[in-house]
PDB file of C-alpha atoms in Angstrom:
ATOM      1  CA  UNK E 409       0.000   0.000   0.000  1.00  0.00           C
ATOM      2  CA  UNK E 410       1.232   3.497  -0.841  1.00  0.00           C
ATOM      3  CA  UNK E 411       2.124   5.568   2.163  1.00  0.00           C
ATOM      4  CA  UNK E 412      -0.427   8.202   3.124  1.00  0.00           C
ATOM      5  CA  UNK E 413       0.710  11.821   2.969  1.00  0.00           C
ATOM      6  CA  UNK E 414       0.217  14.539   5.572  1.00  0.00           C
ATOM      7  CA  UNK E 415       0.034  17.998   4.033  1.00  0.00           C
ATOM      8  CA  UNK E 416      -0.186  21.347   5.828  1.00  0.00           C
ATOM      9  CA  UNK E 417      -1.853  24.152   3.905  1.00  0.00           C
ATOM     10  CA  UNK E 418      -0.938  27.817   3.961  1.00  0.00           C
ATOM     11  CA  UNK E 419      -3.976  29.919   3.026  1.00  0.00           C
ATOM     12  CA  UNK E 420      -2.496  33.304   2.159  1.00  0.00           C
ATOM     13  CA  UNK E 421      -4.173  36.709   2.224  1.00  0.00           C
ATOM     14  CA  UNK E 422      -2.203  39.951   2.080  1.00  0.00           C
ATOM     15  CA  UNK E 423       1.024  38.060   2.627  1.00  0.00           C
ATOM     16  CA  UNK E 424      -0.081  36.378   5.871  1.00  0.00           C
ATOM     17  CA  UNK E 425      -1.385  32.910   6.687  1.00  0.00           C
ATOM     18  CA  UNK E 426      -5.097  33.051   7.561  1.00  0.00           C
ATOM     19  CA  UNK E 427      -7.763  30.541   8.577  1.00  0.00           C
ATOM     20  CA  UNK E 428     -11.520  30.715   8.851  1.00  0.00           C
ATOM     21  CA  UNK E 429     -14.563  28.497   9.187  1.00  0.00           C
ATOM     22  CA  UNK E 430     -16.440  27.445   6.062  1.00  0.00           C
ATOM     23  CA  UNK E 431     -14.328  29.958   4.103  1.00  0.00           C
ATOM     24  CA  UNK E 432     -15.503  32.892   6.259  1.00  0.00           C
ATOM     25  CA  UNK E 433     -14.321  34.828   9.324  1.00  0.00           C
ATOM     26  CA  UNK E 434     -10.644  34.738   8.392  1.00  0.00           C
ATOM     27  CA  UNK E 435      -8.151  35.222  11.216  1.00  0.00           C
ATOM     28  CA  UNK E 436      -4.401  35.658  11.174  1.00  0.00           C
ATOM     29  CA  UNK E 437      -2.530  32.385  11.698  1.00  0.00           C
ATOM     30  CA  UNK E 438       1.090  33.337  11.273  1.00  0.00           C
ATOM     31  CA  UNK E 439       4.080  34.135   9.116  1.00  0.00           C
ATOM     32  CA  UNK E 440       4.136  31.982   5.957  1.00  0.00           C
ATOM     33  CA  UNK E 441       7.922  31.770   5.772  1.00  0.00           C
ATOM     34  CA  UNK E 442       8.282  30.653   9.367  1.00  0.00           C
ATOM     35  CA  UNK E 443       5.464  28.123   9.113  1.00  0.00           C
ATOM     36  CA  UNK E 444       6.709  26.717   5.805  1.00  0.00           C
ATOM     37  CA  UNK E 445      10.196  26.154   7.152  1.00  0.00           C
ATOM     38  CA  UNK E 446       8.849  24.622  10.349  1.00  0.00           C
ATOM     39  CA  UNK E 447       6.666  22.135   8.461  1.00  0.00           C
ATOM     40  CA  UNK E 448       9.467  21.212   6.072  1.00  0.00           C
ATOM     41  CA  UNK E 449      11.757  20.451   9.003  1.00  0.00           C
ATOM     42  CA  UNK E 450       9.146  18.636  11.106  1.00  0.00           C
ATOM     43  CA  UNK E 451       7.728  15.837   9.035  1.00  0.00           C
ATOM     44  CA  UNK E 452       5.328  17.326   6.479  1.00  0.00           C
ATOM     45  CA  UNK E 453       5.288  15.307   3.259  1.00  0.00           C
ATOM     46  CA  UNK E 454       4.319  18.244   1.072  1.00  0.00           C
ATOM     47  CA  UNK E 455       3.237  21.856   1.418  1.00  0.00           C
ATOM     48  CA  UNK E 456       0.298  23.589  -0.254  1.00  0.00           C
ATOM     49  CA  UNK E 457       0.220  27.383  -0.706  1.00  0.00           C
ATOM     50  CA  UNK E 458      -3.117  28.905  -1.707  1.00  0.00           C
ATOM     51  CA  UNK E 459      -3.435  32.616  -2.349  1.00  0.00           C
ATOM     52  CA  UNK E 460      -7.117  32.486  -1.446  1.00  0.00           C
ATOM     53  CA  UNK E 461      -8.033  35.993  -2.569  1.00  0.00           C
ATOM     54  CA  UNK E 462      -6.183  35.958  -5.891  1.00  0.00           C
ATOM     55  CA  UNK E 463      -9.201  34.866  -7.940  1.00  0.00           C
ATOM     56  CA  UNK E 464     -11.670  37.140  -6.186  1.00  0.00           C
ATOM     57  CA  UNK E 465      -9.406  40.159  -6.445  1.00  0.00           C
ATOM     58  CA  UNK E 466      -8.327  39.286  -9.991  1.00  0.00           C
ATOM     59  CA  UNK E 467      -4.618  39.385  -9.299  1.00  0.00           C
ATOM     60  CA  UNK E 468      -1.750  36.993  -9.619  1.00  0.00           C
ATOM     61  CA  UNK E 469      -0.360  34.738  -6.953  1.00  0.00           C
ATOM     62  CA  UNK E 470       2.344  36.313  -4.837  1.00  0.00           C
ATOM     63  CA  UNK E 471       5.304  35.114  -6.864  1.00  0.00           C
ATOM     64  CA  UNK E 472       7.909  36.737  -4.633  1.00  0.00           C
ATOM     65  CA  UNK E 473       6.520  35.038  -1.534  1.00  0.00           C
ATOM     66  CA  UNK E 474       6.403  31.715  -3.375  1.00  0.00           C
ATOM     67  CA  UNK E 475      10.068  32.178  -4.255  1.00  0.00           C
ATOM     68  CA  UNK E 476      11.021  32.940  -0.675  1.00  0.00           C
ATOM     69  CA  UNK E 477       9.169  29.890   0.633  1.00  0.00           C
ATOM     70  CA  UNK E 478      10.655  27.607  -2.021  1.00  0.00           C
ATOM     71  CA  UNK E 479      14.134  28.527  -0.792  1.00  0.00           C
ATOM     72  CA  UNK E 480      13.173  27.613   2.788  1.00  0.00           C
ATOM     73  CA  UNK E 481      11.775  24.122   2.204  1.00  0.00           C
ATOM     74  CA  UNK E 482      12.912  20.744   0.892  1.00  0.00           C
ATOM     75  CA  UNK E 483       9.534  19.060   0.315  1.00  0.00           C
ATOM     76  CA  UNK E 484       7.202  19.126  -2.715  1.00  0.00           C
ATOM     77  CA  UNK E 485       5.495  22.496  -3.031  1.00  0.00           C
ATOM     78  CA  UNK E 486       2.088  23.112  -4.614  1.00  0.00           C
ATOM     79  CA  UNK E 487       0.986  26.664  -5.396  1.00  0.00           C
ATOM     80  CA  UNK E 488      -2.499  27.890  -6.268  1.00  0.00           C
ATOM     81  CA  UNK E 489      -4.490  31.093  -6.616  1.00  0.00           C
ATOM     82  CA  UNK E 490      -5.066  33.194  -9.700  1.00  0.00           C
ATOM     83  CA  UNK E 491      -3.383  30.787 -12.122  1.00  0.00           C
ATOM     84  CA  UNK E 492      -5.313  31.172 -15.364  1.00  0.00           C
ATOM     85  CA  UNK E 493      -2.852  30.159 -18.069  1.00  0.00           C
ATOM     86  CA  UNK E 494       0.254  28.160 -18.919  1.00  0.00           C
ATOM     87  CA  UNK E 495       2.176  31.426 -18.696  1.00  0.00           C
ATOM     88  CA  UNK E 496       0.963  31.972 -15.128  1.00  0.00           C
ATOM     89  CA  UNK E 497       2.045  28.442 -14.228  1.00  0.00           C
ATOM     90  CA  UNK E 498       5.489  29.005 -15.734  1.00  0.00           C
ATOM     91  CA  UNK E 499       5.975  31.982 -13.420  1.00  0.00           C
ATOM     92  CA  UNK E 500       5.217  29.744 -10.449  1.00  0.00           C
ATOM     93  CA  UNK E 501       7.662  27.110 -11.688  1.00  0.00           C
ATOM     94  CA  UNK E 502      10.340  29.752 -12.141  1.00  0.00           C
ATOM     95  CA  UNK E 503       9.747  30.771  -8.537  1.00  0.00           C
ATOM     96  CA  UNK E 504      10.026  27.251  -7.138  1.00  0.00           C
ATOM     97  CA  UNK E 505       6.636  25.533  -7.397  1.00  0.00           C
ATOM     98  CA  UNK E 506       6.681  21.785  -8.027  1.00  0.00           C
ATOM     99  CA  UNK E 507       2.963  21.666  -8.862  1.00  0.00           C
ATOM    100  CA  UNK E 508       0.178  24.166  -9.438  1.00  0.00           C
ATOM    101  CA  UNK E 509      -3.363  24.041  -8.143  1.00  0.00           C
ATOM    102  CA  UNK E 510      -6.206  25.422 -10.235  1.00  0.00           C
ATOM    103  CA  UNK E 511      -9.833  25.743  -9.226  1.00  0.00           C
ATOM    104  CA  UNK E 512     -12.085  28.481 -10.635  1.00  0.00           C
ATOM    105  CA  UNK E 513      -9.943  28.735 -13.763  1.00  0.00           C
ATOM    106  CA  UNK E 514     -10.421  25.029 -14.469  1.00  0.00           C
ATOM    107  CA  UNK E 515     -14.203  25.296 -14.255  1.00  0.00           C
ATOM    108  CA  UNK E 516     -14.223  28.388 -16.456  1.00  0.00           C
ATOM    109  CA  UNK E 517     -11.782  26.918 -18.993  1.00  0.00           C
ATOM    110  CA  UNK E 518     -11.479  23.124 -18.654  1.00  0.00           C
ATOM    111  CA  UNK E 519      -8.975  22.904 -21.506  1.00  0.00           C
ATOM    112  CA  UNK E 520      -6.489  24.659 -19.209  1.00  0.00           C
ATOM    113  CA  UNK E 521      -6.124  21.323 -17.377  1.00  0.00           C
ATOM    114  CA  UNK E 522      -5.055  19.603 -20.594  1.00  0.00           C
ATOM    115  CA  UNK E 523      -2.819  22.496 -21.630  1.00  0.00           C
ATOM    116  CA  UNK E 524      -0.957  22.364 -18.307  1.00  0.00           C
ATOM    117  CA  UNK E 525      -0.674  18.572 -18.432  1.00  0.00           C
ATOM    118  CA  UNK E 526       0.730  18.731 -21.969  1.00  0.00           C
ATOM    119  CA  UNK E 527       3.238  21.409 -20.984  1.00  0.00           C
ATOM    120  CA  UNK E 528       4.423  20.083 -17.620  1.00  0.00           C
ATOM    121  CA  UNK E 529       3.027  16.548 -17.227  1.00  0.00           C
ATOM    122  CA  UNK E 530      -0.096  15.406 -15.395  1.00  0.00           C
ATOM    123  CA  UNK E 531       1.756  15.062 -12.098  1.00  0.00           C
ATOM    124  CA  UNK E 532       2.150  18.854 -12.142  1.00  0.00           C
ATOM    125  CA  UNK E 533      -1.595  19.584 -12.278  1.00  0.00           C
ATOM    126  CA  UNK E 534      -3.629  19.589  -9.061  1.00  0.00           C
ATOM    127  CA  UNK E 535      -7.280  20.466  -9.554  1.00  0.00           C
ATOM    128  CA  UNK E 536      -8.762  21.885  -6.369  1.00  0.00           C
ATOM    129  CA  UNK E 537     -12.454  21.123  -6.006  1.00  0.00           C
ATOM    130  CA  UNK E 538     -14.423  22.990  -3.353  1.00  0.00           C
ATOM    131  CA  UNK E 539     -17.684  21.146  -2.693  1.00  0.00           C
ATOM    132  CA  UNK E 540     -20.731  21.904  -0.613  1.00  0.00           C
ATOM    133  CA  UNK E 541     -23.757  19.802   0.230  1.00  0.00           C
ATOM    134  CA  UNK E 542     -26.841  21.571  -1.100  1.00  0.00           C
ATOM    135  CA  UNK E 543     -30.192  19.823  -0.667  1.00  0.00           C
ATOM    136  CA  UNK E 544     -28.548  16.430  -0.204  1.00  0.00           C
ATOM    137  CA  UNK E 545     -26.247  16.639  -3.205  1.00  0.00           C
ATOM    138  CA  UNK E 546     -22.658  17.800  -3.476  1.00  0.00           C
ATOM    139  CA  UNK E 547     -21.990  20.680  -5.857  1.00  0.00           C
ATOM    140  CA  UNK E 548     -18.794  22.403  -6.958  1.00  0.00           C
ATOM    141  CA  UNK E 549     -18.265  26.001  -5.844  1.00  0.00           C
ATOM    142  CA  UNK E 550     -15.808  28.525  -7.291  1.00  0.00           C
ATOM    143  CA  UNK E 551     -14.451  32.009  -6.592  1.00  0.00           C
ATOM    144  CA  UNK E 552     -13.299  31.210  -3.093  1.00  0.00           C
ATOM    145  CA  UNK E 553     -16.465  29.297  -2.314  1.00  0.00           C
ATOM    146  CA  UNK E 554     -18.765  32.216  -3.107  1.00  0.00           C
ATOM    147  CA  UNK E 555     -20.369  30.933  -6.309  1.00  0.00           C
ATOM    148  CA  UNK E 556     -22.221  27.659  -6.865  1.00  0.00           C
ATOM    149  CA  UNK E 557     -21.816  25.915 -10.228  1.00  0.00           C
ATOM    150  CA  UNK E 558     -24.036  23.376 -11.966  1.00  0.00           C
ATOM    151  CA  UNK E 559     -21.319  20.736 -11.679  1.00  0.00           C
ATOM    152  CA  UNK E 560     -21.989  17.862  -9.299  1.00  0.00           C
ATOM    153  CA  UNK E 561     -18.864  16.946  -7.390  1.00  0.00           C
ATOM    154  CA  UNK E 562     -18.382  13.408  -8.700  1.00  0.00           C
ATOM    155  CA  UNK E 563     -19.067  14.404 -12.309  1.00  0.00           C
ATOM    156  CA  UNK E 564     -16.497  17.198 -12.148  1.00  0.00           C
ATOM    157  CA  UNK E 565     -13.929  14.947 -10.487  1.00  0.00           C
ATOM    158  CA  UNK E 566     -14.314  12.413 -13.298  1.00  0.00           C
ATOM    159  CA  UNK E 567     -14.108  15.175 -15.902  1.00  0.00           C
ATOM    160  CA  UNK E 568     -10.867  16.684 -14.592  1.00  0.00           C
ATOM    161  CA  UNK E 569      -9.327  13.223 -14.476  1.00  0.00           C
ATOM    162  CA  UNK E 570     -10.203  12.681 -18.130  1.00  0.00           C
ATOM    163  CA  UNK E 571      -8.741  16.080 -19.016  1.00  0.00           C
ATOM    164  CA  UNK E 572      -5.339  15.219 -17.549  1.00  0.00           C
ATOM    165  CA  UNK E 573      -5.295  16.258 -13.900  1.00  0.00           C
ATOM    166  CA  UNK E 574      -2.740  14.377 -11.849  1.00  0.00           C
ATOM    167  CA  UNK E 575      -4.347  14.917  -8.476  1.00  0.00           C
ATOM    168  CA  UNK E 576      -7.508  16.283  -6.861  1.00  0.00           C
ATOM    169  CA  UNK E 577      -7.547  18.501  -3.784  1.00  0.00           C
ATOM    170  CA  UNK E 578     -11.052  17.971  -2.428  1.00  0.00           C
ATOM    171  CA  UNK E 579     -12.300  20.446   0.169  1.00  0.00           C
ATOM    172  CA  UNK E 580     -15.627  20.053   1.926  1.00  0.00           C
ATOM    173  CA  UNK E 581     -16.881  23.561   2.586  1.00  0.00           C
ATOM    174  CA  UNK E 582     -19.415  22.204   5.073  1.00  0.00           C
ATOM    175  CA  UNK E 583     -16.607  20.836   7.224  1.00  0.00           C
ATOM    176  CA  UNK E 584     -13.925  23.463   6.633  1.00  0.00           C
ATOM    177  CA  UNK E 585     -12.560  24.803   9.903  1.00  0.00           C
ATOM    178  CA  UNK E 586     -15.173  22.968  11.970  1.00  0.00           C
ATOM    179  CA  UNK E 587     -12.677  20.420  13.366  1.00  0.00           C
ATOM    180  CA  UNK E 588     -15.357  17.736  13.454  1.00  0.00           C
ATOM    181  CA  UNK E 589     -13.754  15.381  10.969  1.00  0.00           C
ATOM    182  CA  UNK E 590     -13.466  15.048   7.209  1.00  0.00           C
ATOM    183  CA  UNK E 591     -16.480  14.532   4.937  1.00  0.00           C
ATOM    184  CA  UNK E 592     -15.909  10.807   4.634  1.00  0.00           C
ATOM    185  CA  UNK E 593     -18.804   9.879   2.353  1.00  0.00           C
ATOM    186  CA  UNK E 594     -18.085  12.280  -0.519  1.00  0.00           C
ATOM    187  CA  UNK E 595     -14.338  11.768  -0.131  1.00  0.00           C
ATOM    188  CA  UNK E 596     -14.767   8.022  -0.447  1.00  0.00           C
ATOM    189  CA  UNK E 597     -17.124   8.323  -3.405  1.00  0.00           C
ATOM    190  CA  UNK E 598     -14.745  10.547  -5.323  1.00  0.00           C
ATOM    191  CA  UNK E 599     -11.569   8.684  -4.406  1.00  0.00           C
ATOM    192  CA  UNK E 600     -13.164   5.453  -5.645  1.00  0.00           C
ATOM    193  CA  UNK E 601     -14.587   7.081  -8.785  1.00  0.00           C
ATOM    194  CA  UNK E 602     -11.281   8.405 -10.144  1.00  0.00           C
ATOM    195  CA  UNK E 603      -7.910   6.849 -10.931  1.00  0.00           C
ATOM    196  CA  UNK E 604      -5.776   9.690  -9.562  1.00  0.00           C
ATOM    197  CA  UNK E 605      -4.824  10.541  -5.967  1.00  0.00           C
ATOM    198  CA  UNK E 606      -7.305  12.514  -3.875  1.00  0.00           C
ATOM    199  CA  UNK E 607      -6.160  14.861  -1.114  1.00  0.00           C
ATOM    200  CA  UNK E 608      -8.907  15.295   1.473  1.00  0.00           C
ATOM    201  CA  UNK E 609      -9.333  18.714   3.056  1.00  0.00           C
ATOM    202  CA  UNK E 610     -11.766  20.330   5.441  1.00  0.00           C
ATOM    203  CA  UNK E 611     -12.612  19.329   8.979  1.00  0.00           C
ATOM    204  CA  UNK E 612      -9.501  17.846  10.567  1.00  0.00           C
ATOM    205  CA  UNK E 613      -9.595  18.341  14.311  1.00  0.00           C
ATOM    206  CA  UNK E 614      -7.701  15.408  15.795  1.00  0.00           C
ATOM    207  CA  UNK E 615      -5.367  12.531  15.031  1.00  0.00           C
ATOM    208  CA  UNK E 616      -8.407  10.246  15.075  1.00  0.00           C
ATOM    209  CA  UNK E 617      -9.938  12.213  12.197  1.00  0.00           C
ATOM    210  CA  UNK E 618      -6.974  11.323  10.002  1.00  0.00           C
ATOM    211  CA  UNK E 619      -7.160   7.679  11.038  1.00  0.00           C
ATOM    212  CA  UNK E 620     -10.840   7.575  10.057  1.00  0.00           C
ATOM    213  CA  UNK E 621     -10.052   9.283   6.761  1.00  0.00           C
ATOM    214  CA  UNK E 622      -7.438   6.718   5.792  1.00  0.00           C
ATOM    215  CA  UNK E 623      -9.285   3.675   7.107  1.00  0.00           C
ATOM    216  CA  UNK E 624     -12.721   4.543   5.707  1.00  0.00           C
ATOM    217  CA  UNK E 625     -11.812   6.130   2.341  1.00  0.00           C
ATOM    218  CA  UNK E 626      -9.297   5.676  -0.457  1.00  0.00           C
ATOM    219  CA  UNK E 627      -7.896   9.198   0.004  1.00  0.00           C
ATOM    220  CA  UNK E 628      -4.159   9.355  -0.641  1.00  0.00           C
ATOM    221  CA  UNK E 629      -3.473  12.315   1.616  1.00  0.00           C
ATOM    222  CA  UNK E 630      -4.962  14.422   4.376  1.00  0.00           C
ATOM    223  CA  UNK E 631      -4.582  18.188   4.348  1.00  0.00           C
ATOM    224  CA  UNK E 632      -5.110  20.461   7.324  1.00  0.00           C
ATOM    225  CA  UNK E 633      -4.360  23.998   8.398  1.00  0.00           C
ATOM    226  CA  UNK E 634      -5.481  25.362  11.746  1.00  0.00           C
ATOM    227  CA  UNK E 635      -4.736  22.283  13.856  1.00  0.00           C
ATOM    228  CA  UNK E 636      -1.138  22.486  12.661  1.00  0.00           C
ATOM    229  CA  UNK E 637      -0.821  26.296  12.660  1.00  0.00           C
ATOM    230  CA  UNK E 638      -2.084  26.609  16.230  1.00  0.00           C
ATOM    231  CA  UNK E 639      -0.056  23.636  17.518  1.00  0.00           C
ATOM    232  CA  UNK E 640      -3.147  21.646  18.449  1.00  0.00           C
ATOM    233  CA  UNK E 641      -1.660  18.588  16.753  1.00  0.00           C
ATOM    234  CA  UNK E 642       1.939  18.170  15.598  1.00  0.00           C
ATOM    235  CA  UNK E 643       2.776  16.262  12.449  1.00  0.00           C
ATOM    236  CA  UNK E 644       5.135  13.994  14.384  1.00  0.00           C
ATOM    237  CA  UNK E 645       2.382  13.216  16.912  1.00  0.00           C
ATOM    238  CA  UNK E 646      -0.042  12.517  14.073  1.00  0.00           C
ATOM    239  CA  UNK E 647       2.322  10.205  12.203  1.00  0.00           C
ATOM    240  CA  UNK E 648       3.202   8.305  15.345  1.00  0.00           C
ATOM    241  CA  UNK E 649      -0.491   7.767  16.067  1.00  0.00           C
ATOM    242  CA  UNK E 650      -1.222   6.631  12.499  1.00  0.00           C
ATOM    243  CA  UNK E 651       1.597   4.094  12.733  1.00  0.00           C
ATOM    244  CA  UNK E 652      -0.004   2.637  15.876  1.00  0.00           C
ATOM    245  CA  UNK E 653      -3.195   2.260  13.822  1.00  0.00           C
ATOM    246  CA  UNK E 654      -1.271   0.322  11.141  1.00  0.00           C
ATOM    247  CA  UNK E 655      -1.746   3.134   8.632  1.00  0.00           C
ATOM    248  CA  UNK E 656       1.367   3.467   6.434  1.00  0.00           C
ATOM    249  CA  UNK E 657       2.955   6.911   6.549  1.00  0.00           C
ATOM    250  CA  UNK E 658       6.360   8.270   5.615  1.00  0.00           C
ATOM    251  CA  UNK E 659       8.843   8.147   8.461  1.00  0.00           C
ATOM    252  CA  UNK E 660       9.738  11.341  10.277  1.00  0.00           C
TER     253      UNK E 660
END
């Protein structure tokens, strides 16, 4: 069995790490450079950087900050926010990104997924899918979770896989920041419906939540933010616990 990955996420607004609940009520959570270096040195398998206001404010990801972080870390680095073209992605690569994450841009222009895969390889393309349960069905939301689309979550996940995505970053908006556990049902449905890795995001509040994620779904990785940023759970503590549960993780 492939080892499960533990991935901290840096949600960036105005050059600072922030965290909210269900994409609202954002609060400062720290210095991105300091946090990135700390996670790289303390067991994180990868790092995700999302400039969460780039799409809404119609501006590009903070390339300079990406560059600074890339020089501080030695783990795979995914960057997202405001990437709308191959040219935008090239800027991120030049500044140290190993992968790019696209969300609203992919829904607006699905061929961008294929264009990026053709240019850089599928492993480079992470499609972030923000989903919300609306009247007992899961729909895709864009523009920082502010706009509902007509895409049902599973249909869109299958579509991006066909178009060349190498990985899906699946965030349950209902669970985001609630610390009550991941959305296991939709995560399992999507991870079983596609042939590419699925990173589960939204709802992590304890080491047990990760154990449930990996034992009850086919998710390849678990992503979290606030529980790591605020030192509620350390990555080393989490990995040690998962090993006791016979869940394969990369060694510290």
